């Protein structure tokens, strides 16, 4: 019997590719760039499964092409805002993601950004590299303490909760905001549910961990930034469009907030020009889940989802019910 066909839109760690090759005929985009929508449409027509990246737009038009054959799109990410889930469900196509395996890794990057901004790590690095350091100075690069402050988590799901949990050594007060309260989390970490405006007004450090949806797009804009404390630091490792980037630049330039740590941007890979000129930001190129171990786990999980679905079993981490 002819082997089923799987297409991988970008090279992923070998562990996932090898796993798929044991069962299927595997084709991989040979180039180190995302495919255009037209290229994806061309590739899906004869594939039983497609392993996608968050940069691949899988809309109804792509799904229509895929519907004749493709049973599953396995997204190599926990977020799935690049896929039209309702359209996939209507067309009976399974969508899967890679939750849990990247939770702690992404939470760690949020902490890396918070520490870097609060303690001005990148500015210090630049200062030495540029040969400016002459002697110890009592007033050089004064940052702010992290311990004892109030931490605000917007979107205390898997990653948001892991982020909050990692504050335990720092004696912090934890505020969080979700649409639904999570009593178990409240008990475990002595966290307090508050509405969004209260977090903005009271937290010293705010980390965003909501998915990108119609509701969360521009969740943090000019009004919200104005509510924040002047010493506040905003961390975004969720999705760029959750924050109005232009409004953020204005708030950072005018000293309405202390700083920001950003792993995600409104129009990746483009970054608001003025952000690049500011010293009170630390920017990373969407590397939240980018540890060697985690990327391997994501590759394995995406591959296992494809193997399960193409062998007639339930998906391991389904996003939709088909
Ligand atoms: P999750 O477990 O689904 O958590 C999302 C949280 O957001 C939930 O607690 C949810 O609670 C809350 N939420 C959703 N809509 C909300 C709204 N309108 N207002 C307030 N809270 C809302 O997801 P996760 O695994 O933690 O991942 C979160 C996001 O992180 C992903 O969707 C992805 O975009 C991003 N991410 C980025 C990277 C990176 O590389 N930078 C890596 C991994 C993930 P309620 O339902 O109760 O509101």
PDB file of C-alpha atoms and ligand atoms in Angstrom, residues 78-79 81 102-103 106 154-160 177-180 209-213 215-216 219 237-239 263-264 286-289, ligand 1:
ATOM      1  CA  UNK A  78       0.514  26.181  21.495  1.00  0.00           C
ATOM      2  CA  UNK A  79      -1.064  29.309  19.972  1.00  0.00           C
ATOM      3  CA  UNK A  81      -4.325  32.221  15.926  1.00  0.00           C
ATOM      4  CA  UNK A 102       6.632  24.560  26.187  1.00  0.00           C
ATOM      5  CA  UNK A 103       5.002  26.012  29.301  1.00  0.00           C
ATOM      6  CA  UNK A 106       8.156  30.242  27.822  1.00  0.00           C
ATOM      7  CA  UNK A 154      -2.903  38.725  32.611  1.00  0.00           C
ATOM      8  CA  UNK A 155      -3.958  35.297  31.359  1.00  0.00           C
ATOM      9  CA  UNK A 156      -3.098  32.866  34.133  1.00  0.00           C
ATOM     10  CA  UNK A 157      -3.385  29.688  32.088  1.00  0.00           C
ATOM     11  CA  UNK A 158      -0.621  27.123  31.685  1.00  0.00           C
ATOM     12  CA  UNK A 159       2.182  29.626  31.007  1.00  0.00           C
ATOM     13  CA  UNK A 160       0.818  32.464  33.161  1.00  0.00           C
ATOM     14  CA  UNK A 177      -6.809  38.313  35.657  1.00  0.00           C
ATOM     15  CA  UNK A 178      -8.645  35.679  33.603  1.00  0.00           C
ATOM     16  CA  UNK A 179     -12.255  35.653  32.462  1.00  0.00           C
ATOM     17  CA  UNK A 180     -12.891  32.821  34.935  1.00  0.00           C
ATOM     18  CA  UNK A 209      -0.076  35.306  28.699  1.00  0.00           C
ATOM     19  CA  UNK A 210      -3.464  35.402  26.921  1.00  0.00           C
ATOM     20  CA  UNK A 211      -3.978  33.820  23.503  1.00  0.00           C
ATOM     21  CA  UNK A 212      -4.545  36.199  20.579  1.00  0.00           C
ATOM     22  CA  UNK A 213      -8.297  36.314  19.939  1.00  0.00           C
ATOM     23  CA  UNK A 215     -11.253  39.811  22.489  1.00  0.00           C
ATOM     24  CA  UNK A 216      -7.582  40.150  23.364  1.00  0.00           C
ATOM     25  CA  UNK A 219      -6.050  44.492  25.125  1.00  0.00           C
ATOM     26  CA  UNK A 237       5.580  36.787  25.474  1.00  0.00           C
ATOM     27  CA  UNK A 238       2.010  36.060  24.293  1.00  0.00           C
ATOM     28  CA  UNK A 239       1.295  37.530  20.846  1.00  0.00           C
ATOM     29  CA  UNK A 263       9.339  38.602  22.663  1.00  0.00           C
ATOM     30  CA  UNK A 264       6.449  39.157  20.257  1.00  0.00           C
ATOM     31  CA  UNK A 286       9.903  35.310  19.313  1.00  0.00           C
ATOM     32  CA  UNK A 287      12.042  32.734  21.119  1.00  0.00           C
ATOM     33  CA  UNK A 288       9.692  31.974  24.017  1.00  0.00           C
ATOM     34  CA  UNK A 289       9.759  28.213  23.483  1.00  0.00           C
TER      35      UNK A 289
HETATM   36  P1  LIG B   1      -3.754  28.764  28.077  1.00  0.00           P
HETATM   37  O1  LIG B   1      -3.378  27.698  29.041  1.00  0.00           O
HETATM   38  O2  LIG B   1      -4.939  28.566  27.206  1.00  0.00           O
HETATM   39  O3  LIG B   1      -3.889  30.139  28.892  1.00  0.00           O
HETATM   40  C1  LIG B   1      -4.474  31.285  28.388  1.00  0.00           C
HETATM   41  C2  LIG B   1      -5.074  32.072  29.536  1.00  0.00           C
HETATM   42  O4  LIG B   1      -5.602  33.298  29.032  1.00  0.00           O
HETATM   43  C3  LIG B   1      -6.218  31.338  30.245  1.00  0.00           C
HETATM   44  O5  LIG B   1      -5.989  31.396  31.622  1.00  0.00           O
HETATM   45  C4  LIG B   1      -7.469  32.150  29.883  1.00  0.00           C
HETATM   46  O6  LIG B   1      -8.368  32.128  30.988  1.00  0.00           O
HETATM   47  C5  LIG B   1      -6.879  33.537  29.645  1.00  0.00           C
HETATM   48  N1  LIG B   1      -7.684  34.338  28.713  1.00  0.00           N
HETATM   49  C6  LIG B   1      -8.133  33.997  27.482  1.00  0.00           C
HETATM   50  N2  LIG B   1      -8.858  35.008  26.954  1.00  0.00           N
HETATM   51  C7  LIG B   1      -8.861  35.997  27.886  1.00  0.00           C
HETATM   52  C8  LIG B   1      -9.450  37.278  27.929  1.00  0.00           C
HETATM   53  N3  LIG B   1     -10.180  37.760  26.930  1.00  0.00           N
HETATM   54  N4  LIG B   1      -9.258  38.026  29.048  1.00  0.00           N
HETATM   55  C9  LIG B   1      -8.527  37.547  30.086  1.00  0.00           C
HETATM   56  N5  LIG B   1      -7.944  36.342  30.103  1.00  0.00           N
HETATM   57  C10 LIG B   1      -8.117  35.576  29.001  1.00  0.00           C
HETATM   58  O7  LIG B   1      -2.535  29.047  27.080  1.00  0.00           O
HETATM   59  P2  LIG B   1      -0.973  28.914  27.350  1.00  0.00           P
HETATM   60  O8  LIG B   1      -0.511  27.558  27.016  1.00  0.00           O
HETATM   61  O9  LIG B   1      -0.687  29.467  28.698  1.00  0.00           O
HETATM   62  O10 LIG B   1      -0.426  29.900  26.197  1.00  0.00           O
HETATM   63  C11 LIG B   1      -0.784  31.262  26.198  1.00  0.00           C
HETATM   64  C12 LIG B   1      -0.310  31.956  24.930  1.00  0.00           C
HETATM   65  O11 LIG B   1       1.091  32.155  24.980  1.00  0.00           O
HETATM   66  C13 LIG B   1      -0.511  31.141  23.645  1.00  0.00           C
HETATM   67  O12 LIG B   1      -1.819  31.273  23.137  1.00  0.00           O
HETATM   68  C14 LIG B   1       0.522  31.738  22.712  1.00  0.00           C
HETATM   69  O13 LIG B   1      -0.047  32.741  21.917  1.00  0.00           O
HETATM   70  C15 LIG B   1       1.561  32.334  23.652  1.00  0.00           C
HETATM   71  N6  LIG B   1       2.870  31.655  23.530  1.00  0.00           N
HETATM   72  C16 LIG B   1       3.946  32.350  23.074  1.00  0.00           C
HETATM   73  C17 LIG B   1       5.178  31.743  22.986  1.00  0.00           C
HETATM   74  C18 LIG B   1       6.391  32.487  22.506  1.00  0.00           C
HETATM   75  O14 LIG B   1       7.228  31.886  21.855  1.00  0.00           O
HETATM   76  N7  LIG B   1       6.533  33.745  22.822  1.00  0.00           N
HETATM   77  C19 LIG B   1       5.326  30.395  23.361  1.00  0.00           C
HETATM   78  C20 LIG B   1       4.213  29.718  23.822  1.00  0.00           C
HETATM   79  C21 LIG B   1       2.986  30.356  23.907  1.00  0.00           C
HETATM   80  P3  LIG B   1      -9.964  32.323  30.793  1.00  0.00           P
HETATM   81  O15 LIG B   1     -10.362  31.359  29.716  1.00  0.00           O
HETATM   82  O16 LIG B   1     -10.527  32.046  32.152  1.00  0.00           O
HETATM   83  O17 LIG B   1     -10.140  33.759  30.384  1.00  0.00           O
END
